[in-house]
Short mmCIF file of C-alpha atoms in Angstrom, two decimals:
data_model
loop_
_atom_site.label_atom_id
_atom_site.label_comp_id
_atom_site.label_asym_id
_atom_site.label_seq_id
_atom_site.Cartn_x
_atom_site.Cartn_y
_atom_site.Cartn_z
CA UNK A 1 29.13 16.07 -14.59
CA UNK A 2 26.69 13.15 -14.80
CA UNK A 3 23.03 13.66 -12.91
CA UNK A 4 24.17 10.94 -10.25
CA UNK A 5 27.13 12.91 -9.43
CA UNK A 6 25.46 16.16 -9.45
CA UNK A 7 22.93 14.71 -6.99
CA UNK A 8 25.40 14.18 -4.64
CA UNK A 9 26.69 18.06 -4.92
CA UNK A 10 23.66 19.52 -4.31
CA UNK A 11 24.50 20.00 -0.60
CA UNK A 12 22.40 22.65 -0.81
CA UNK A 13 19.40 21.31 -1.02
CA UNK A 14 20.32 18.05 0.58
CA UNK A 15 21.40 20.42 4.09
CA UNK A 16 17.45 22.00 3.21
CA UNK A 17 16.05 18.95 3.57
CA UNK A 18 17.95 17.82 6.59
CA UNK A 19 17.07 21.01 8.45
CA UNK A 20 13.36 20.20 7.47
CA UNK A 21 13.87 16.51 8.56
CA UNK A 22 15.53 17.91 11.65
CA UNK A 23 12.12 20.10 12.88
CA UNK A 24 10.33 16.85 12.45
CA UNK A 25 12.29 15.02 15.09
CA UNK A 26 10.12 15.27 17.83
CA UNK A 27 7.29 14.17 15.71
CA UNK A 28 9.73 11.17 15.07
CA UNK A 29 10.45 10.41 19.09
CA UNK A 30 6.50 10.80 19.05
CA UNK A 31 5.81 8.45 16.63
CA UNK A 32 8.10 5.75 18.27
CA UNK A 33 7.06 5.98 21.43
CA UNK A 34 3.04 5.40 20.32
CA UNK A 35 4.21 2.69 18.29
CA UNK A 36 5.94 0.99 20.80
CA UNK A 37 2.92 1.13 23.55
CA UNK A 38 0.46 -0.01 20.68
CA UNK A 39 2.49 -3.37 21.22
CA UNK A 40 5.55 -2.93 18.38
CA UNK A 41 8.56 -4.99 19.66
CA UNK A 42 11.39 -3.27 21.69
CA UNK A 43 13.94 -4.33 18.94
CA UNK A 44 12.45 -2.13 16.85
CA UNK A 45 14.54 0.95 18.09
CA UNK A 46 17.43 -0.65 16.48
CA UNK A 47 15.52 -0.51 13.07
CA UNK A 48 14.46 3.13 13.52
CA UNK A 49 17.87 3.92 14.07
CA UNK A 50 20.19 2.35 11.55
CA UNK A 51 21.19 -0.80 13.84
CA UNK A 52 20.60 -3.62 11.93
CA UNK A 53 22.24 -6.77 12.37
CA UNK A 54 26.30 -6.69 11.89
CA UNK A 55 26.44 -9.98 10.16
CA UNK A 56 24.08 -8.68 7.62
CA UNK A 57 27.29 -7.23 6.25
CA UNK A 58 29.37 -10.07 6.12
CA UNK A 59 26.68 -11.90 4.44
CA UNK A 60 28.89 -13.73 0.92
CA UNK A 61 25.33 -13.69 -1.04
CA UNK A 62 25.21 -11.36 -4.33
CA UNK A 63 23.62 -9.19 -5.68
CA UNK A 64 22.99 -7.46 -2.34
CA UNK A 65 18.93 -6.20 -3.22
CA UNK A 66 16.69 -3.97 -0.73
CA UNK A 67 13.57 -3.84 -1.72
CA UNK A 68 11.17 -1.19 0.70
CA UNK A 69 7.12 -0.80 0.58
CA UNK A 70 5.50 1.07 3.07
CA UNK A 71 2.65 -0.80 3.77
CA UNK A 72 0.23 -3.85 2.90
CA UNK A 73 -0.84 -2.24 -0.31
CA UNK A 74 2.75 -1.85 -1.46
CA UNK A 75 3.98 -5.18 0.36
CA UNK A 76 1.41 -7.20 -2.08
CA UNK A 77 2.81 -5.45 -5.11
CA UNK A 78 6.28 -6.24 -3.83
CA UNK A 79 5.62 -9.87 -3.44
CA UNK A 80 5.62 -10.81 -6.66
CA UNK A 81 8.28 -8.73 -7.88
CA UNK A 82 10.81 -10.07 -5.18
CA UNK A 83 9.76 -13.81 -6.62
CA UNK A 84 10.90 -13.12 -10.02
CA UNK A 85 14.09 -11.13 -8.97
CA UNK A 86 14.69 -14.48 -6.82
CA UNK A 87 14.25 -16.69 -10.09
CA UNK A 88 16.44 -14.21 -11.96
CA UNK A 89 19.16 -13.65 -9.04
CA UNK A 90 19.14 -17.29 -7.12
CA UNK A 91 22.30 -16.69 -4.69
CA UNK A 92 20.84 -12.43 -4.14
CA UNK A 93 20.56 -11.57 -0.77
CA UNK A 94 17.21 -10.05 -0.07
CA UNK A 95 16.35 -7.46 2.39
CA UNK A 96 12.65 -6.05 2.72
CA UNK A 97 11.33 -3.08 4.86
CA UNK A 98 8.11 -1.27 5.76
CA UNK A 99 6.70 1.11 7.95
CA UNK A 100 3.85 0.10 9.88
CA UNK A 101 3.33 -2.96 11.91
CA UNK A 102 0.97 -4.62 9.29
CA UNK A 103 2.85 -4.12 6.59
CA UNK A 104 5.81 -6.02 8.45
CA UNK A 105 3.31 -8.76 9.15
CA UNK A 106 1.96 -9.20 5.68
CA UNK A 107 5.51 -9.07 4.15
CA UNK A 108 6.54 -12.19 6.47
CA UNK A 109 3.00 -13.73 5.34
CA UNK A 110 3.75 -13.43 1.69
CA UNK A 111 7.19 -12.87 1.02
CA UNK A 112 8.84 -16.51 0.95
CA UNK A 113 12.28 -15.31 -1.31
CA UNK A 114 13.23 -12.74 1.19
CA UNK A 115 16.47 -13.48 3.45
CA UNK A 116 15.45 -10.52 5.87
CA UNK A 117 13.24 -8.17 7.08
CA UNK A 118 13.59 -4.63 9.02
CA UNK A 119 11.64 -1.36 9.53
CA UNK A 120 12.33 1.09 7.64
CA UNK A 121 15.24 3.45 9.49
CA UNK A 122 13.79 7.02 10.11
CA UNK A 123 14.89 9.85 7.45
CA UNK A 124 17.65 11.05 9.93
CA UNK A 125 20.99 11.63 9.98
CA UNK A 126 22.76 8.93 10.63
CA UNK A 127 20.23 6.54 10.75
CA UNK A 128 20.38 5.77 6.83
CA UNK A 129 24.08 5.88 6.98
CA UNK A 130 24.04 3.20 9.60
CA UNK A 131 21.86 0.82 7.93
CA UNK A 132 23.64 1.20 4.85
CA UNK A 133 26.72 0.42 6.34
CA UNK A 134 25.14 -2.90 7.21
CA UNK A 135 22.78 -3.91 4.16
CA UNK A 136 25.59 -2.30 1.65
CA UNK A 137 22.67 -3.05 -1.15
CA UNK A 138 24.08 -2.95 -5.05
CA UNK A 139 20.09 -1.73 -5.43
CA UNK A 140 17.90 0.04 -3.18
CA UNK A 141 14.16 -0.64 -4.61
CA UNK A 142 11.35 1.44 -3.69
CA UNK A 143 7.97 1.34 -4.09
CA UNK A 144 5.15 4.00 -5.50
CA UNK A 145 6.21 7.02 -3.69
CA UNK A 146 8.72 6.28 -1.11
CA UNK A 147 11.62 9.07 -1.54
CA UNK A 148 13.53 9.27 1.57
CA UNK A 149 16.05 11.78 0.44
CA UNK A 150 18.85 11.11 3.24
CA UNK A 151 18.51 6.88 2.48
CA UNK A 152 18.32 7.76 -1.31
CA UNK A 153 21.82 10.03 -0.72
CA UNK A 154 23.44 7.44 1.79
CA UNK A 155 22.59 4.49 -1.08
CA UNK A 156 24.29 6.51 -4.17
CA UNK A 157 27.41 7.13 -1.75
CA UNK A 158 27.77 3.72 -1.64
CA UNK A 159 27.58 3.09 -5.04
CA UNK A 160 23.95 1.12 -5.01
CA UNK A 161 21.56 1.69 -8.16
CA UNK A 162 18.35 3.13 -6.78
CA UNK A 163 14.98 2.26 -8.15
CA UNK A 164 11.38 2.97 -8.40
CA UNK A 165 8.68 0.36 -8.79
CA UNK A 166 5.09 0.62 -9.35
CA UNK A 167 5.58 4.43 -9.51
CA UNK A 168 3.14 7.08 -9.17
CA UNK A 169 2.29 10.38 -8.59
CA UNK A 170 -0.57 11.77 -7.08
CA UNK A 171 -2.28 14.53 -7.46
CA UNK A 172 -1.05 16.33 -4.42
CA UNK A 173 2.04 15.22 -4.86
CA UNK A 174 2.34 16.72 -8.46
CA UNK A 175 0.59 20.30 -7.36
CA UNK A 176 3.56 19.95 -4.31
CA UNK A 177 6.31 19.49 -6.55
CA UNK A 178 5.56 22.29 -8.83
CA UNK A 179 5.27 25.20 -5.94
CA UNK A 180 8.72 27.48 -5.90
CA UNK A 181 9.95 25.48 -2.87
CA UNK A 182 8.67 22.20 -4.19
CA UNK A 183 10.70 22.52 -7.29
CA UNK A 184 14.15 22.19 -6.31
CA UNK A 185 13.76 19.76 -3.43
CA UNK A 186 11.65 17.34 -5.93
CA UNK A 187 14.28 17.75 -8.29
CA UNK A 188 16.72 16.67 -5.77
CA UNK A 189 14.77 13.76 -4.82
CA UNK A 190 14.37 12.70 -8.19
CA UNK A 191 17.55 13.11 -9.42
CA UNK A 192 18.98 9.73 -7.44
CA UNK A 193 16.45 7.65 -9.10
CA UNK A 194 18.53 5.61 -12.03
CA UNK A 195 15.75 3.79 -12.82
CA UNK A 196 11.73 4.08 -12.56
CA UNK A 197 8.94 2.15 -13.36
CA UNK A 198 5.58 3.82 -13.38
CA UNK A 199 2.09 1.97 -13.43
CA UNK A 200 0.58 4.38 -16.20
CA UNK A 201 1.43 6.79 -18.72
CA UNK A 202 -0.18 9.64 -16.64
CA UNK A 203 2.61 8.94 -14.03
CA UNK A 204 5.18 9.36 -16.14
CA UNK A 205 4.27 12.23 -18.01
CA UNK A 206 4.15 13.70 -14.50
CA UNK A 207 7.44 12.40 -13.70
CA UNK A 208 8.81 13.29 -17.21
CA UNK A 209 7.22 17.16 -15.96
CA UNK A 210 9.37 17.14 -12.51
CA UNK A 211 12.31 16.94 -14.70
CA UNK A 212 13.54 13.41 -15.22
CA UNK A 213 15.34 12.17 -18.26
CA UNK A 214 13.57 10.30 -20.33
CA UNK A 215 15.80 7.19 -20.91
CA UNK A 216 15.48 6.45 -17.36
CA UNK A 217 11.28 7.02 -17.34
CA UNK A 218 9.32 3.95 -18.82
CA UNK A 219 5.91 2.66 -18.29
CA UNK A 220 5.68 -1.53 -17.29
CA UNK A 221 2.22 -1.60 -15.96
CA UNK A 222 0.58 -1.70 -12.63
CA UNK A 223 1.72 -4.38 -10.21
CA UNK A 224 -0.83 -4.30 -8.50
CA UNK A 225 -2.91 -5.82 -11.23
CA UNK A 226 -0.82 -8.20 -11.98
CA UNK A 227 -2.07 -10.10 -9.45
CA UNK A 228 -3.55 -13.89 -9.74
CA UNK A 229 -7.54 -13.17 -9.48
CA UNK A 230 -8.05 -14.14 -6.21
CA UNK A 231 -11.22 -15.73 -6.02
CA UNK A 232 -11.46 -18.00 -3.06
CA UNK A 233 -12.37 -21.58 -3.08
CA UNK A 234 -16.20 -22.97 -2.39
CA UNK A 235 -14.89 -24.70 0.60
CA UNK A 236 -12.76 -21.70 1.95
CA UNK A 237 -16.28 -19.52 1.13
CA UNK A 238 -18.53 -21.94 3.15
CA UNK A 239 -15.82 -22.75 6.00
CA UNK A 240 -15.14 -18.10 6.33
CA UNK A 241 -18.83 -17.87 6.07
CA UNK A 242 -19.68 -20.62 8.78
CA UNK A 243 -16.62 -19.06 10.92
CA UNK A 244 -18.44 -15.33 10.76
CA UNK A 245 -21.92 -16.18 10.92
CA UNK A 246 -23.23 -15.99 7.44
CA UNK A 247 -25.50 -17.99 6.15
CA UNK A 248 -25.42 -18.74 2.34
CA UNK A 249 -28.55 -16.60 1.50
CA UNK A 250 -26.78 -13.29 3.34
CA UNK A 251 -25.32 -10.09 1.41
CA UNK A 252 -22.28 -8.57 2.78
CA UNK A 253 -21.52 -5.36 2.29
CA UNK A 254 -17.58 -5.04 2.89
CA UNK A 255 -16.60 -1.36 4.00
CA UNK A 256 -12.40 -1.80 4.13
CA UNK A 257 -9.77 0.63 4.69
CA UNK A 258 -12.53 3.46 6.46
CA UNK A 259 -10.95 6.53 8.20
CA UNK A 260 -12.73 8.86 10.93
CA UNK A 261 -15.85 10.26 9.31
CA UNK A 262 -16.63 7.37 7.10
CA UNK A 263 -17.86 4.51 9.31
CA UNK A 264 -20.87 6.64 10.57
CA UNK A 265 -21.62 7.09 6.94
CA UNK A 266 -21.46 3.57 6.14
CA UNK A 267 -23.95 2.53 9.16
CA UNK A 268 -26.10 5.32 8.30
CA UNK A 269 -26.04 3.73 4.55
CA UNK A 270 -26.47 0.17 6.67
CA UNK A 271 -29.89 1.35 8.70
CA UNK A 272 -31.41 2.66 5.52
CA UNK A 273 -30.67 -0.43 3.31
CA UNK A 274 -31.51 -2.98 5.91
CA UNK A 275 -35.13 -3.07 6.39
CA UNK A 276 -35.57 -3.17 2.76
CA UNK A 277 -33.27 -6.78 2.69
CA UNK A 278 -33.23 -7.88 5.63
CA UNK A 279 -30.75 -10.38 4.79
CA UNK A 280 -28.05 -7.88 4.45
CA UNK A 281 -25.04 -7.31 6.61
CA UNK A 282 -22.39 -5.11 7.73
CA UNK A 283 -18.39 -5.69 8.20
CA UNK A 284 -16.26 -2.21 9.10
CA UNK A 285 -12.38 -2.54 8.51
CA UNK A 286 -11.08 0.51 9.66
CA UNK A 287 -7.71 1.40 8.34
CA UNK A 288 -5.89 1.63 11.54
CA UNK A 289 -6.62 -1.30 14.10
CA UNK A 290 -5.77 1.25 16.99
CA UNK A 291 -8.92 2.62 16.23
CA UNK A 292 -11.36 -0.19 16.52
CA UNK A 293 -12.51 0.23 20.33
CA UNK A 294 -13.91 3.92 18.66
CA UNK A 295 -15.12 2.33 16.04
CA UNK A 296 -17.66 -0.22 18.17
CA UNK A 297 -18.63 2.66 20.05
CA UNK A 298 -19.68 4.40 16.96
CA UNK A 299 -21.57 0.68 15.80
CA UNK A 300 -23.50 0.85 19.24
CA UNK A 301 -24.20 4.72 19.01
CA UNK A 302 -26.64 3.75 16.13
CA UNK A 303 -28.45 1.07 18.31
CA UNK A 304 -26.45 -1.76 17.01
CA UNK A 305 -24.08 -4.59 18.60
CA UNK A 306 -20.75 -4.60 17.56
CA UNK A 307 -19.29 -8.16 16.90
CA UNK A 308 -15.30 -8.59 16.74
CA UNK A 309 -14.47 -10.74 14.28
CA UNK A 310 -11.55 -12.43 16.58
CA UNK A 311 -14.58 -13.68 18.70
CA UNK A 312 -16.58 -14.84 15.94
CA UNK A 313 -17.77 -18.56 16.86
CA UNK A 314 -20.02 -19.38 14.51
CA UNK A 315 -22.80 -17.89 16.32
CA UNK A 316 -25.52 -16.31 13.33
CA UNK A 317 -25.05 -13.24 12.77
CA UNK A 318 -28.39 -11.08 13.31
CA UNK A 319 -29.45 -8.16 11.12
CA UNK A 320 -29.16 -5.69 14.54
CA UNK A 321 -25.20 -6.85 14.75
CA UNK A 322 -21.97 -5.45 12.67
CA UNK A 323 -18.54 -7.36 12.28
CA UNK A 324 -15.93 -4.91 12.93
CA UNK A 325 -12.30 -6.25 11.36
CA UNK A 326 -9.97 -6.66 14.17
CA UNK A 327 -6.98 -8.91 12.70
CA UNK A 328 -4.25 -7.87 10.73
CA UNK A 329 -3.50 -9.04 6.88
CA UNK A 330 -7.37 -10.46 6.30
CA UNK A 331 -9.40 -7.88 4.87
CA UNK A 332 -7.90 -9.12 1.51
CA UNK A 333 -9.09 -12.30 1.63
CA UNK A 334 -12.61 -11.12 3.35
CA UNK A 335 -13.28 -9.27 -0.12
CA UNK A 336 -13.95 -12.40 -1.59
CA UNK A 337 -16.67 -13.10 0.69
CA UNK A 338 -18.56 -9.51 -0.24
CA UNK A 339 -21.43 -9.21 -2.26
CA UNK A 340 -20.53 -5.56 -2.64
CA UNK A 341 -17.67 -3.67 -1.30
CA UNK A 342 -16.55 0.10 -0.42
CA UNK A 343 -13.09 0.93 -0.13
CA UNK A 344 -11.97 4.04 2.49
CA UNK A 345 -10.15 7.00 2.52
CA UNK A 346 -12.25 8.46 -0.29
CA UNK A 347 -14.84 9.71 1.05
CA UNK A 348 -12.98 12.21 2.93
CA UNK A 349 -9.55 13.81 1.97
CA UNK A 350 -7.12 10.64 2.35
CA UNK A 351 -6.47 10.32 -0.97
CA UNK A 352 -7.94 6.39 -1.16
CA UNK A 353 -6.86 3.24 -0.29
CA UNK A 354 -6.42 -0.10 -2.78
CA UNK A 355 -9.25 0.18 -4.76
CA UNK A 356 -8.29 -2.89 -7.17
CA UNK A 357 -8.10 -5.09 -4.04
CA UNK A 358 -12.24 -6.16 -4.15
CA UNK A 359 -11.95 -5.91 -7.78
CA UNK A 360 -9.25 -9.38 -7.64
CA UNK A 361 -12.32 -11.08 -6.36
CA UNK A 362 -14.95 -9.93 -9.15
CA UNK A 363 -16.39 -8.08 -6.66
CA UNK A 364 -18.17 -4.99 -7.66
CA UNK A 365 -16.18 -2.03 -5.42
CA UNK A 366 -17.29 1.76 -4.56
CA UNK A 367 -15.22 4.62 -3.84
CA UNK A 368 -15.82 8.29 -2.44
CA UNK A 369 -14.51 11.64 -4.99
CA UNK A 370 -10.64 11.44 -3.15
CA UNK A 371 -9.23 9.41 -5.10
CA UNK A 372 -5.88 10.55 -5.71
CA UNK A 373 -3.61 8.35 -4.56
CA UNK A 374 -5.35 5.50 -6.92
CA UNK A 375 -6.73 8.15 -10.03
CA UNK A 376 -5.37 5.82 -12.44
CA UNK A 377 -7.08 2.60 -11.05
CA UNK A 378 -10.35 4.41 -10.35
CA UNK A 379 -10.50 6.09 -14.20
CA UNK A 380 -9.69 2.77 -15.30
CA UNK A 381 -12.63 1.23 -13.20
CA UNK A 382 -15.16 4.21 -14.36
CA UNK A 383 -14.30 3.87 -18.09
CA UNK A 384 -14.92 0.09 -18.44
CA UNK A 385 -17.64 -0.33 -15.37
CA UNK A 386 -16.25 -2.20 -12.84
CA UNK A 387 -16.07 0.60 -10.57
CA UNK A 388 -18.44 3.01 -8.91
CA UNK A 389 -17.80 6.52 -7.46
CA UNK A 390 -20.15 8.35 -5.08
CA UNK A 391 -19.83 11.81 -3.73
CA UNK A 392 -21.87 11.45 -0.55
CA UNK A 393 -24.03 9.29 1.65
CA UNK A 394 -27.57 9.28 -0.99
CA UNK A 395 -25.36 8.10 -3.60
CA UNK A 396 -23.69 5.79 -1.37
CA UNK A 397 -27.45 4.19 -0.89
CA UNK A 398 -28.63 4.22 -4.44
CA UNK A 399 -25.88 2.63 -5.79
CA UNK A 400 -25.32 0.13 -3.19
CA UNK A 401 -28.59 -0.59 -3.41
CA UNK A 402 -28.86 -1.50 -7.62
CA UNK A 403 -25.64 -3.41 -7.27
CA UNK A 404 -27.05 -5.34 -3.94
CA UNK A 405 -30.36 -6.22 -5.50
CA UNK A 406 -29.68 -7.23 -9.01
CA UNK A 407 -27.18 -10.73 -9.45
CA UNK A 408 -26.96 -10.63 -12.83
CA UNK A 409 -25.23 -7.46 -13.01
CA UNK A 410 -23.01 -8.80 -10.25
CA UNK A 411 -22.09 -11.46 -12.63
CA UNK A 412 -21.36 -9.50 -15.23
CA UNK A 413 -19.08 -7.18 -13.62
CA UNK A 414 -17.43 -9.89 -11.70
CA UNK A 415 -16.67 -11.65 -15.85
CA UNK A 416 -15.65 -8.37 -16.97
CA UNK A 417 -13.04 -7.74 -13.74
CA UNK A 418 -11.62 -11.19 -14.86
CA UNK A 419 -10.94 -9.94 -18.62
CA UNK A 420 -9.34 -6.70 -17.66
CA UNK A 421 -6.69 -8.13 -14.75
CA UNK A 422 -6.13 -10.54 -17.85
CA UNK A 423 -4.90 -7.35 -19.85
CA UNK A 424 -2.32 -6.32 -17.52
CA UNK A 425 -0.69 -9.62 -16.36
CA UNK A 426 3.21 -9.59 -16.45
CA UNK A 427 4.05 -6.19 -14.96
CA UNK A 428 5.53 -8.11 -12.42
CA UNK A 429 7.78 -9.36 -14.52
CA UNK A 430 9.04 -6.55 -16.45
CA UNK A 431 10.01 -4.89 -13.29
CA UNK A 432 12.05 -7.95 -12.59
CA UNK A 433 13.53 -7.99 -16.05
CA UNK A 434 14.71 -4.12 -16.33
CA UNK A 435 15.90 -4.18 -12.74
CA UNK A 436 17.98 -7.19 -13.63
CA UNK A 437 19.23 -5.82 -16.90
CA UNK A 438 19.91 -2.49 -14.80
CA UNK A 439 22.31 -4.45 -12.40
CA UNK A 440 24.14 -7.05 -14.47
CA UNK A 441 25.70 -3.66 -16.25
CA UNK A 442 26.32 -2.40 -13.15
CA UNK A 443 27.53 -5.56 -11.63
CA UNK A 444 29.56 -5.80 -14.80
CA UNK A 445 31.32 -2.28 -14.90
CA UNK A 446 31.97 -2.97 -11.03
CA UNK A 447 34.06 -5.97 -12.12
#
């Protein structure tokens, strides 16, 4: 009996995960219903569930690809990666999903070769079986770490070749998947994957750990590297700049991606630094945009104004006032205007957000000790000094401070940044290439 088939019967372990999947549906209901009242369209119900669009299956195009990233992070690495499939399969029919409401929006942003584009359906019986009655992919692509057992189970019954892009394993994840319960239903996961592509060898030994075969592990490099360095334009600078406030002579210190716990840090780190250059200032992106009413109350807890940056006019911005990111699919592009940037979720237990995201710019980026969703990227960043991780607010302030007063070393690490995405270019492209070779053979034995 081959893996595949032997995937399909496990019901034991698939019926374990269902019940588990089942004591999450109110959490589910929850979760749509708070989605919906933050301003997510109606028509999304008919994602959640399964219901997508009946001429989607009547659609002549082939190959028949869905690609799925969860979020903007993953949507960025996808980008490129659905352009080269597109050059390699002109007449494919191209689905993409994500999860949250950003995600969708950056994916329409940056995502020209897609024909579609969906929520993800939740992990529930028969929600996946719907939607694969409608998309009937020949390959279900996912990114990183998004193993939805029940659409993973509902793609192999319909014969679609299921694989992993950008792949990782974090170090939660790992310690999870090696507990007595986390075993077998990892292994079950797993065992659908017929193809995946990690980002380092430290991923796939990991995967190579939980139990997959070799031939179908192999390392391509990070995608999210192979990214053209984004440095913005002088004109784009000046006309951002003008549009927020900034005069040439400011620093900006970029905090992106900051959780509950981290933003009073940060304006802690803000009041200390200030008086000392007075030309500094402060933008807050927190993660979730839900949360950025809590977030100005915080800003004008510490005596400060708190300036939205969708009501930015031009007006100067003063040294007692903080820009707090209120737009969706910009912080990216606002890295390039940092003299120094921080990236969230690190400096509590979140596991980290895009770390490699300031470092596009040649901007010099900081990071708390929790890490683990990016280890990889942030060992890479320690061993060649592009990167800097502190474990608390003093070291936050001391190195902040010897990046944001010397611009030679600025320079240099924005040179060196440049050499080192030049080392990884083309990951994109060998995902595109082994998922290609991966579905002309099974186009082929179809036939």
């Amino acid at each position: 009996m081959t893996v595949v088939s032997g995937c399909l019967c496990r019901r034991s372990w698939w019926w374990v995960y269902n019940e588990a999947m089942g004591l999450l549906l109110p959490g589910f209901f929850a979760y749509a219903v708070r989605r919906l009242r933050s301003g997510t369209r109606l028509n999304a119900l008919y994602d959640w569930t399964g219901r997508y669009p009946k001429d989607w299956a009547t659609v002549p195009q082939a190959p028949r690809l869905w690609v799925h990233a969860v979020s903007v992070g993953e949507v960025v690495a996808a980008s490129s990666v659905v352009a080269t499939l597109r050059s390699c399969f002109p007449k494919a029919w191209i689905l993409v999903t994500t999860v949250t409401e950003t995600g969708m929006q950056t994916a329409r942003q940056r995502i020209r070769d897609a024909d579609a584009f969906a929520f993800l359906p939740f992990d529930l019986l028969p929600f996946p079986r719907w939607a694969m009655h409608r998309v009937r992919p020949h390959a279900l692509i996912l990114t990183e770490t998004e193993l939805w057992g029940n659409l993973m189970h509902e793609a192999k019954k319909h014969g679609a070749r299921i694989v992993l892009v950008n792949g990782r394993i974090s170090d939660a994840t790992f310690a999870k998947a090696q507990t007595s319960l986390g075993q077998p239903v990892y292994r079950w996961l797993l065992c659908h994957l017929d193809l995946c592509l990690m980002r380092s060898e430290l991923d796939a030994e990991r995967l190579l750990k939980l139990g997959v075969p070799s031939e179908r592990v192999r390392v391509v490099g990070d995608v999210k590297l192979d990214q053209p360095q984004a440095k913005l334009s002088e004109g784009l600078k000046a006309a951002l700049r003008s549009e927020l406030g900034l005069f040439s002579d400011h620093l900006l210190l970029i905090a992106g991606s900051t959780h509950e716990g981290e933003e009073v840090v940060l304006l802690r780190v803000y009041r200390q630094l200030q008086p000392y250059l007075p030309n500094l200032r402060l933008l807050l992106a927190p993660r979730h945009l839900e949360r950025v009413e809590s977030v100005m109350a915080m800003v004008r807890a510490m005596d400060l104004v708190p300036i939205r940056r969708s009501l930015c006019t031009g007006k100067p911005l003063r040294s007692n006032e903080v820009l707090v990111l209120d737009t969706v699919g910009e912080l990216a592009k606002l890295y390039g205007l940092a003299t120094v940037a921080f990236v969230g979720g690190s400096l509590i237990p979140r596991g980290g957000h895009n770390i490699m995201e300031p470092v596009l710019h040649g901007v010099p980026v900081l990071f708390g000790p929790h890490i683990d969703n990016f280890r990889p990227h942030a060992d890479l960043l320690l061993k060649e000094g592009r990167g800097f991780q502190v474990r608390d607010e003093t070291e936050l302030v001391q190195t902040a401070w010897k990046l944001l007063v010397s611009e030679p070393l600025r320079r240099t690490i924005a040179w060196q940044a440049e050499q080192l995405l030049a080392r990884h270019r083309g990951a994109a492209e060998r995902v595109a290439h082994a998922i290609a070779t991966l579905l002309q053979q099974s186009l082929a034995t179809q036939s």
